Amino acid sequence: MFVVSANDILRLLDELESRTADDLESQRLDFKEWKSQSKVDAVDQVIEMAVCMANGGGGTVVFGVRDRAIGRADAIKGVPHDVDTNLLMKAVYDRTDPKITPVFEAVGVPEGTGRLIIMHVLPGMPPYTDTSGRAKIRIGKDCQPLTGSLRRRVMVETGTTDFTADEVPGPFSGHISAAAMERLRDLAKQERVPQDLVALSDRDLLSALGVVREERLTHAGLLLAGREQSIRDHVPSYLWTYLRMRSDTEYDDRVDTAEPLPMALGRITDRIMASNPITTIKQGMFHFEYRTYPDIAVREALMNAFCHRDFRIPGPIMVKQYPGRLEVANPGTFIGGISPDNILHHSPVSRSPLLVDALTRLRLINRGNLGIPRMFTSMLMEGKEPPIIQEQGNTVKVTFLAGETSGPFRAFAAEQSRIGHELTVDHLLILQYLIRHSEIDTSTAARICQRQESEIREILSQMEKQYSHIERGGTGRGAYWTMRSDLHRSLVADSVPERDARIDWETAKTRILSVLKQRAEHDEPGLTNREIRQIVRLDRNQVYRLVQQLMEEEP
């Protein structure tokens, strides 16, 4: 969601009684006090924020709120009634390049002047500046100067500068590898690409993929079907390395080449699979084989690395296979607002649109951001830890941990599918968390699933009421969920006695006091004996004694 609705903003304003507006700000939302001393300064600020939000991917600015004050009366100062939103829209349009046309709306509030102005800036094609060439960009909660390096990054993210779209000197036929073309066709056939596309001549196939223009091959075409020497000559930053590590410092197998992408995928995959043990699990009359690193997880990690590497940065795509983990790293940082904390559900962004478009037509990748969820799902479905995704300096690294395949969990997943309970990556993350932990609360579930709390509550409710996977404890803000005891026992080979143990006396006191404090802050009633039993899992008499002690200790 690129903008925040007026209704959501009005609800957020209630939070100002205990928090500052700065605490409520995000990449897509900012609060600004109206510069009432000078109309010129006020309009300049509106234009500056419009440019900042447009460069940052769109968002909402609320004018008339101080961002460091606590309490609605102190924070909400409002905007004078003589400020015309139509004139503001015209001022932004006239003084931005390219033109920005934000949407303004005025809302009433009881504090200050009684009026706030909300500006919604929709995402477009940055970079944007004002007509004097000045610009800022929204990064997190701040508007930072759009420096030269940041402008280039924005242009890369939006495809304005796509290295893979640049043309290679000389006729295309001098750069093409027959072996790479054959491998490209084999991959396309495996993905069931229409036969009439695969049957085209080399030139027509590459032209249909958009990587040949007249008689010139683009860098994208070179990476897909080029001779290795041509790739080294014209894309010197392109290289991939595979290392089979015996320890953190020693290896016993290494390959370094600049082979084109289809050849690279085959070579790297063959080496990974050579040291990727198979586990056989019996389910009913059948025996199923599962590798330590699922095929789909390996493929998606490799495709991401090749598609999203930054060709401006020298250095290879690095694949390291240790005895206990597999690492796939590529040069280049995250772009377009993607981070390890939101990558599961973020809209896809590419720094190499032409290459991505060609691979999409070959059905080797998709535009629906399914690659990351597929990596997570394939690991979680087998009872293993999810991938670890990190940004380290100018590198993005994906790590798979070598865990044992869980037969009980595979059987459980198969049975859920049979009865129509399709397990999404959110369900799997929560279930695997609860196998390893006694309980989960809303904020923890939202964090591990990379969802908003409002979204995760719906998912938890479905798992409780529709799927019967989990049980709820506690109430209100003290709510938490546990896996059904019988389900937990069926999924875990080794018992976990402490999971079902009642929480100790002092921990129970701390938890109850915490919930009571939260309720008091929101003018909510206290807790009943039944509610406390749900929170701490004690019986009625124990709760009675617990409350008596709390009353004596906390007058």
PDB file of N, CA and C in Angstrom, residues 456-524:
ATOM      1  N   ILE A 456      -1.904 -10.637  10.397  1.00  0.00           N
ATOM      2  CA  ILE A 456      -1.528 -11.875  11.084  1.00  0.00           C
ATOM      3  C   ILE A 456      -2.636 -12.343  12.021  1.00  0.00           C
ATOM      4  N   ARG A 457      -3.432 -11.417  12.545  1.00  0.00           N
ATOM      5  CA  ARG A 457      -4.547 -11.848  13.399  1.00  0.00           C
ATOM      6  C   ARG A 457      -5.530 -12.703  12.617  1.00  0.00           C
ATOM      7  N   GLU A 458      -5.772 -12.330  11.351  1.00  0.00           N
ATOM      8  CA  GLU A 458      -6.671 -13.131  10.515  1.00  0.00           C
ATOM      9  C   GLU A 458      -6.091 -14.513  10.273  1.00  0.00           C
ATOM     10  N   ILE A 459      -4.793 -14.588  10.041  1.00  0.00           N
ATOM     11  CA  ILE A 459      -4.141 -15.869   9.792  1.00  0.00           C
ATOM     12  C   ILE A 459      -4.180 -16.735  11.042  1.00  0.00           C
ATOM     13  N   LEU A 460      -3.891 -16.159  12.194  1.00  0.00           N
ATOM     14  CA  LEU A 460      -3.949 -16.907  13.457  1.00  0.00           C
ATOM     15  C   LEU A 460      -5.365 -17.390  13.746  1.00  0.00           C
ATOM     16  N   SER A 461      -6.337 -16.523  13.465  1.00  0.00           N
ATOM     17  CA  SER A 461      -7.730 -16.910  13.670  1.00  0.00           C
ATOM     18  C   SER A 461      -8.102 -18.093  12.773  1.00  0.00           C
ATOM     19  N   GLN A 462      -7.654 -18.066  11.534  1.00  0.00           N
ATOM     20  CA  GLN A 462      -7.933 -19.185  10.622  1.00  0.00           C
ATOM     21  C   GLN A 462      -7.297 -20.471  11.132  1.00  0.00           C
ATOM     22  N   MET A 463      -6.051 -20.384  11.619  1.00  0.00           N
ATOM     23  CA  MET A 463      -5.362 -21.577  12.107  1.00  0.00           C
ATOM     24  C   MET A 463      -6.024 -22.125  13.370  1.00  0.00           C
ATOM     25  N   GLU A 464      -6.654 -21.234  14.131  1.00  0.00           N
ATOM     26  CA  GLU A 464      -7.325 -21.668  15.358  1.00  0.00           C
ATOM     27  C   GLU A 464      -8.714 -22.221  15.067  1.00  0.00           C
ATOM     28  N   LYS A 465      -9.528 -21.460  14.360  1.00  0.00           N
ATOM     29  CA  LYS A 465     -10.941 -21.812  14.228  1.00  0.00           C
ATOM     30  C   LYS A 465     -11.252 -22.706  13.042  1.00  0.00           C
ATOM     31  N   GLN A 466     -10.531 -22.515  11.928  1.00  0.00           N
ATOM     32  CA  GLN A 466     -10.838 -23.292  10.735  1.00  0.00           C
ATOM     33  C   GLN A 466      -9.972 -24.537  10.610  1.00  0.00           C
ATOM     34  N   TYR A 467      -8.673 -24.374  10.873  1.00  0.00           N
ATOM     35  CA  TYR A 467      -7.759 -25.502  10.725  1.00  0.00           C
ATOM     36  C   TYR A 467      -7.549 -26.290  12.020  1.00  0.00           C
ATOM     37  N   SER A 468      -7.841 -25.677  13.168  1.00  0.00           N
ATOM     38  CA  SER A 468      -7.653 -26.319  14.483  1.00  0.00           C
ATOM     39  C   SER A 468      -6.200 -26.725  14.721  1.00  0.00           C
ATOM     40  N   HIS A 469      -5.273 -25.892  14.286  1.00  0.00           N
ATOM     41  CA  HIS A 469      -3.859 -26.170  14.520  1.00  0.00           C
ATOM     42  C   HIS A 469      -3.389 -25.624  15.862  1.00  0.00           C
ATOM     43  N   ILE A 470      -3.973 -24.505  16.288  1.00  0.00           N
ATOM     44  CA  ILE A 470      -3.469 -23.809  17.466  1.00  0.00           C
ATOM     45  C   ILE A 470      -4.616 -23.483  18.411  1.00  0.00           C
ATOM     46  N   GLU A 471      -4.241 -23.135  19.643  1.00  0.00           N
ATOM     47  CA  GLU A 471      -5.210 -22.740  20.664  1.00  0.00           C
ATOM     48  C   GLU A 471      -4.802 -21.392  21.227  1.00  0.00           C
ATOM     49  N   ARG A 472      -5.809 -20.597  21.520  1.00  0.00           N
ATOM     50  CA  ARG A 472      -5.548 -19.244  22.021  1.00  0.00           C
ATOM     51  C   ARG A 472      -5.530 -19.227  23.538  1.00  0.00           C
ATOM     52  N   GLY A 473      -4.622 -18.438  24.088  1.00  0.00           N
ATOM     53  CA  GLY A 473      -4.578 -18.178  25.519  1.00  0.00           C
ATOM     54  C   GLY A 473      -4.533 -16.683  25.754  1.00  0.00           C
ATOM     55  N   GLY A 474      -4.939 -16.234  26.930  1.00  0.00           N
ATOM     56  CA  GLY A 474      -4.909 -14.813  27.230  1.00  0.00           C
ATOM     57  C   GLY A 474      -6.000 -14.049  26.510  1.00  0.00           C
ATOM     58  N   THR A 475      -6.063 -12.772  26.801  1.00  0.00           N
ATOM     59  CA  THR A 475      -7.075 -11.916  26.185  1.00  0.00           C
ATOM     60  C   THR A 475      -6.459 -10.599  25.787  1.00  0.00           C
ATOM     61  N   GLY A 476      -7.115  -9.904  24.862  1.00  0.00           N
ATOM     62  CA  GLY A 476      -6.680  -8.566  24.460  1.00  0.00           C
ATOM     63  C   GLY A 476      -5.236  -8.545  24.030  1.00  0.00           C
ATOM     64  N   ARG A 477      -4.500  -7.568  24.567  1.00  0.00           N
ATOM     65  CA  ARG A 477      -3.100  -7.409  24.181  1.00  0.00           C
ATOM     66  C   ARG A 477      -2.210  -8.483  24.799  1.00  0.00           C
ATOM     67  N   GLY A 478      -2.735  -9.242  25.757  1.00  0.00           N
ATOM     68  CA  GLY A 478      -1.967 -10.323  26.368  1.00  0.00           C
ATOM     69  C   GLY A 478      -2.214 -11.662  25.714  1.00  0.00           C
ATOM     70  N   ALA A 479      -2.886 -11.671  24.556  1.00  0.00           N
ATOM     71  CA  ALA A 479      -3.214 -12.921  23.889  1.00  0.00           C
ATOM     72  C   ALA A 479      -1.961 -13.602  23.337  1.00  0.00           C
ATOM     73  N   TYR A 480      -1.982 -14.921  23.329  1.00  0.00           N
ATOM     74  CA  TYR A 480      -0.907 -15.706  22.740  1.00  0.00           C
ATOM     75  C   TYR A 480      -1.524 -17.000  22.223  1.00  0.00           C
ATOM     76  N   TRP A 481      -0.752 -17.744  21.432  1.00  0.00           N
ATOM     77  CA  TRP A 481      -1.245 -18.989  20.857  1.00  0.00           C
ATOM     78  C   TRP A 481      -0.238 -20.109  21.090  1.00  0.00           C
ATOM     79  N   THR A 482      -0.763 -21.310  21.307  1.00  0.00           N
ATOM     80  CA  THR A 482       0.066 -22.499  21.435  1.00  0.00           C
ATOM     81  C   THR A 482      -0.415 -23.538  20.425  1.00  0.00           C
ATOM     82  N   MET A 483       0.473 -24.444  20.038  1.00  0.00           N
ATOM     83  CA  MET A 483       0.051 -25.536  19.172  1.00  0.00           C
ATOM     84  C   MET A 483      -0.747 -26.535  19.996  1.00  0.00           C
ATOM     85  N   ARG A 484      -1.793 -27.095  19.397  1.00  0.00           N
ATOM     86  CA  ARG A 484      -2.553 -28.135  20.080  1.00  0.00           C
ATOM     87  C   ARG A 484      -1.609 -29.231  20.546  1.00  0.00           C
ATOM     88  N   SER A 485      -1.764 -29.670  21.802  1.00  0.00           N
ATOM     89  CA  SER A 485      -0.827 -30.625  22.390  1.00  0.00           C
ATOM     90  C   SER A 485      -0.754 -31.918  21.592  1.00  0.00           C
ATOM     91  N   ASP A 486      -1.911 -32.428  21.127  1.00  0.00           N
ATOM     92  CA  ASP A 486      -1.887 -33.683  20.372  1.00  0.00           C
ATOM     93  C   ASP A 486      -1.172 -33.503  19.037  1.00  0.00           C
ATOM     94  N   LEU A 487      -1.353 -32.341  18.399  1.00  0.00           N
ATOM     95  CA  LEU A 487      -0.676 -32.085  17.141  1.00  0.00           C
ATOM     96  C   LEU A 487       0.826 -31.965  17.369  1.00  0.00           C
ATOM     97  N   HIS A 488       1.219 -31.264  18.428  1.00  0.00           N
ATOM     98  CA  HIS A 488       2.637 -31.117  18.730  1.00  0.00           C
ATOM     99  C   HIS A 488       3.281 -32.474  18.962  1.00  0.00           C
ATOM    100  N   ARG A 489       2.622 -33.339  19.716  1.00  0.00           N
ATOM    101  CA  ARG A 489       3.187 -34.672  19.990  1.00  0.00           C
ATOM    102  C   ARG A 489       3.341 -35.472  18.704  1.00  0.00           C
ATOM    103  N   SER A 490       2.403 -35.318  17.765  1.00  0.00           N
ATOM    104  CA  SER A 490       2.470 -36.093  16.518  1.00  0.00           C
ATOM    105  C   SER A 490       3.558 -35.580  15.581  1.00  0.00           C
ATOM    106  N   LEU A 491       3.962 -34.316  15.735  1.00  0.00           N
ATOM    107  CA  LEU A 491       4.939 -33.723  14.820  1.00  0.00           C
ATOM    108  C   LEU A 491       6.364 -33.779  15.336  1.00  0.00           C
ATOM    109  N   VAL A 492       6.533 -33.980  16.626  1.00  0.00           N
ATOM    110  CA  VAL A 492       7.866 -33.936  17.226  1.00  0.00           C
ATOM    111  C   VAL A 492       8.263 -35.332  17.656  1.00  0.00           C
ATOM    112  N   ALA A 493       9.367 -35.829  17.080  1.00  0.00           N
ATOM    113  CA  ALA A 493       9.816 -37.182  17.404  1.00  0.00           C
ATOM    114  C   ALA A 493      10.264 -37.261  18.856  1.00  0.00           C
ATOM    115  N   ASP A 494      11.041 -36.300  19.302  1.00  0.00           N
ATOM    116  CA  ASP A 494      11.515 -36.273  20.689  1.00  0.00           C
ATOM    117  C   ASP A 494      10.597 -35.384  21.504  1.00  0.00           C
ATOM    118  N   SER A 495      10.141 -35.885  22.603  1.00  0.00           N
ATOM    119  CA  SER A 495       9.220 -35.103  23.421  1.00  0.00           C
ATOM    120  C   SER A 495       9.916 -33.865  23.947  1.00  0.00           C
ATOM    121  N   VAL A 496       9.125 -32.846  24.181  1.00  0.00           N
ATOM    122  CA  VAL A 496       9.640 -31.597  24.739  1.00  0.00           C
ATOM    123  C   VAL A 496       8.859 -31.324  26.021  1.00  0.00           C
ATOM    124  N   PRO A 497       9.266 -31.956  27.143  1.00  0.00           N
ATOM    125  CA  PRO A 497       8.463 -31.872  28.365  1.00  0.00           C
ATOM    126  C   PRO A 497       8.204 -30.449  28.821  1.00  0.00           C
ATOM    127  N   GLU A 498       9.217 -29.585  28.667  1.00  0.00           N
ATOM    128  CA  GLU A 498       9.046 -28.231  29.184  1.00  0.00           C
ATOM    129  C   GLU A 498       7.992 -27.456  28.427  1.00  0.00           C
ATOM    130  N   ARG A 499       7.643 -27.895  27.217  1.00  0.00           N
ATOM    131  CA  ARG A 499       6.654 -27.155  26.441  1.00  0.00           C
ATOM    132  C   ARG A 499       5.306 -27.169  27.130  1.00  0.00           C
ATOM    133  N   ASP A 500       4.912 -28.316  27.681  1.00  0.00           N
ATOM    134  CA  ASP A 500       3.606 -28.436  28.303  1.00  0.00           C
ATOM    135  C   ASP A 500       3.629 -28.123  29.791  1.00  0.00           C
ATOM    136  N   ALA A 501       4.818 -27.837  30.322  1.00  0.00           N
ATOM    137  CA  ALA A 501       4.885 -27.493  31.738  1.00  0.00           C
ATOM    138  C   ALA A 501       4.246 -26.139  31.975  1.00  0.00           C
ATOM    139  N   ARG A 502       3.589 -25.994  33.113  1.00  0.00           N
ATOM    140  CA  ARG A 502       2.985 -24.713  33.446  1.00  0.00           C
ATOM    141  C   ARG A 502       4.111 -23.710  33.728  1.00  0.00           C
ATOM    142  N   ILE A 503       3.872 -22.486  33.388  1.00  0.00           N
ATOM    143  CA  ILE A 503       4.898 -21.478  33.621  1.00  0.00           C
ATOM    144  C   ILE A 503       5.077 -21.285  35.121  1.00  0.00           C
ATOM    145  N   ASP A 504       6.286 -20.963  35.543  1.00  0.00           N
ATOM    146  CA  ASP A 504       6.566 -20.891  36.973  1.00  0.00           C
ATOM    147  C   ASP A 504       5.849 -19.694  37.610  1.00  0.00           C
ATOM    148  N   TRP A 505       5.815 -19.734  38.938  1.00  0.00           N
ATOM    149  CA  TRP A 505       5.009 -18.798  39.734  1.00  0.00           C
ATOM    150  C   TRP A 505       5.393 -17.348  39.487  1.00  0.00           C
ATOM    151  N   GLU A 506       6.701 -17.045  39.527  1.00  0.00           N
ATOM    152  CA  GLU A 506       7.144 -15.662  39.365  1.00  0.00           C
ATOM    153  C   GLU A 506       6.898 -15.155  37.943  1.00  0.00           C
ATOM    154  N   THR A 507       7.087 -16.036  36.962  1.00  0.00           N
ATOM    155  CA  THR A 507       6.803 -15.648  35.587  1.00  0.00           C
ATOM    156  C   THR A 507       5.321 -15.357  35.410  1.00  0.00           C
ATOM    157  N   ALA A 508       4.469 -16.156  36.081  1.00  0.00           N
ATOM    158  CA  ALA A 508       3.021 -15.944  36.014  1.00  0.00           C
ATOM    159  C   ALA A 508       2.661 -14.571  36.573  1.00  0.00           C
ATOM    160  N   LYS A 509       3.290 -14.208  37.690  1.00  0.00           N
ATOM    161  CA  LYS A 509       3.023 -12.893  38.276  1.00  0.00           C
ATOM    162  C   LYS A 509       3.409 -11.775  37.306  1.00  0.00           C
ATOM    163  N   THR A 510       4.585 -11.901  36.729  1.00  0.00           N
ATOM    164  CA  THR A 510       5.063 -10.873  35.812  1.00  0.00           C
ATOM    165  C   THR A 510       4.125 -10.720  34.622  1.00  0.00           C
ATOM    166  N   ARG A 511       3.661 -11.860  34.108  1.00  0.00           N
ATOM    167  CA  ARG A 511       2.781 -11.804  32.945  1.00  0.00           C
ATOM    168  C   ARG A 511       1.453 -11.135  33.298  1.00  0.00           C
ATOM    169  N   ILE A 512       0.887 -11.478  34.441  1.00  0.00           N
ATOM    170  CA  ILE A 512      -0.397 -10.899  34.835  1.00  0.00           C
ATOM    171  C   ILE A 512      -0.266  -9.388  35.054  1.00  0.00           C
ATOM    172  N   LEU A 513       0.812  -8.977  35.723  1.00  0.00           N
ATOM    173  CA  LEU A 513       1.024  -7.544  35.952  1.00  0.00           C
ATOM    174  C   LEU A 513       1.169  -6.796  34.634  1.00  0.00           C
ATOM    175  N   SER A 514       1.842  -7.417  33.676  1.00  0.00           N
ATOM    176  CA  SER A 514       2.026  -6.784  32.373  1.00  0.00           C
ATOM    177  C   SER A 514       0.690  -6.582  31.673  1.00  0.00           C
ATOM    178  N   VAL A 515      -0.176  -7.607  31.701  1.00  0.00           N
ATOM    179  CA  VAL A 515      -1.478  -7.499  31.051  1.00  0.00           C
ATOM    180  C   VAL A 515      -2.348  -6.463  31.760  1.00  0.00           C
ATOM    181  N   LEU A 516      -2.316  -6.450  33.092  1.00  0.00           N
ATOM    182  CA  LEU A 516      -3.110  -5.477  33.846  1.00  0.00           C
ATOM    183  C   LEU A 516      -2.659  -4.050  33.545  1.00  0.00           C
ATOM    184  N   LYS A 517      -1.344  -3.855  33.398  1.00  0.00           N
ATOM    185  CA  LYS A 517      -0.831  -2.521  33.084  1.00  0.00           C
ATOM    186  C   LYS A 517      -1.310  -2.068  31.713  1.00  0.00           C
ATOM    187  N   GLN A 518      -1.265  -2.989  30.742  1.00  0.00           N
ATOM    188  CA  GLN A 518      -1.727  -2.653  29.398  1.00  0.00           C
ATOM    189  C   GLN A 518      -3.207  -2.295  29.399  1.00  0.00           C
ATOM    190  N   ARG A 519      -3.981  -3.030  30.160  1.00  0.00           N
ATOM    191  CA  ARG A 519      -5.419  -2.754  30.224  1.00  0.00           C
ATOM    192  C   ARG A 519      -5.687  -1.415  30.887  1.00  0.00           C
ATOM    193  N   ALA A 520      -4.944  -1.113  31.933  1.00  0.00           N
ATOM    194  CA  ALA A 520      -5.138   0.156  32.620  1.00  0.00           C
ATOM    195  C   ALA A 520      -4.820   1.328  31.702  1.00  0.00           C
ATOM    196  N   GLU A 521      -3.760   1.181  30.885  1.00  0.00           N
ATOM    197  CA  GLU A 521      -3.379   2.247  29.953  1.00  0.00           C
ATOM    198  C   GLU A 521      -4.472   2.526  28.934  1.00  0.00           C
ATOM    199  N   HIS A 522      -5.294   1.519  28.659  1.00  0.00           N
ATOM    200  CA  HIS A 522      -6.358   1.678  27.665  1.00  0.00           C
ATOM    201  C   HIS A 522      -7.747   1.739  28.312  1.00  0.00           C
ATOM    202  N   ASP A 523      -7.752   2.002  29.629  1.00  0.00           N
ATOM    203  CA  ASP A 523      -9.013   2.118  30.382  1.00  0.00           C
ATOM    204  C   ASP A 523      -9.903   0.892  30.195  1.00  0.00           C
ATOM    205  N   GLU A 524      -9.270  -0.278  30.162  1.00  0.00           N
ATOM    206  CA  GLU A 524     -10.012  -1.531  30.030  1.00  0.00           C
ATOM    207  C   GLU A 524     -10.173  -2.166  31.408  1.00  0.00           C
TER     208      GLU A 524
END
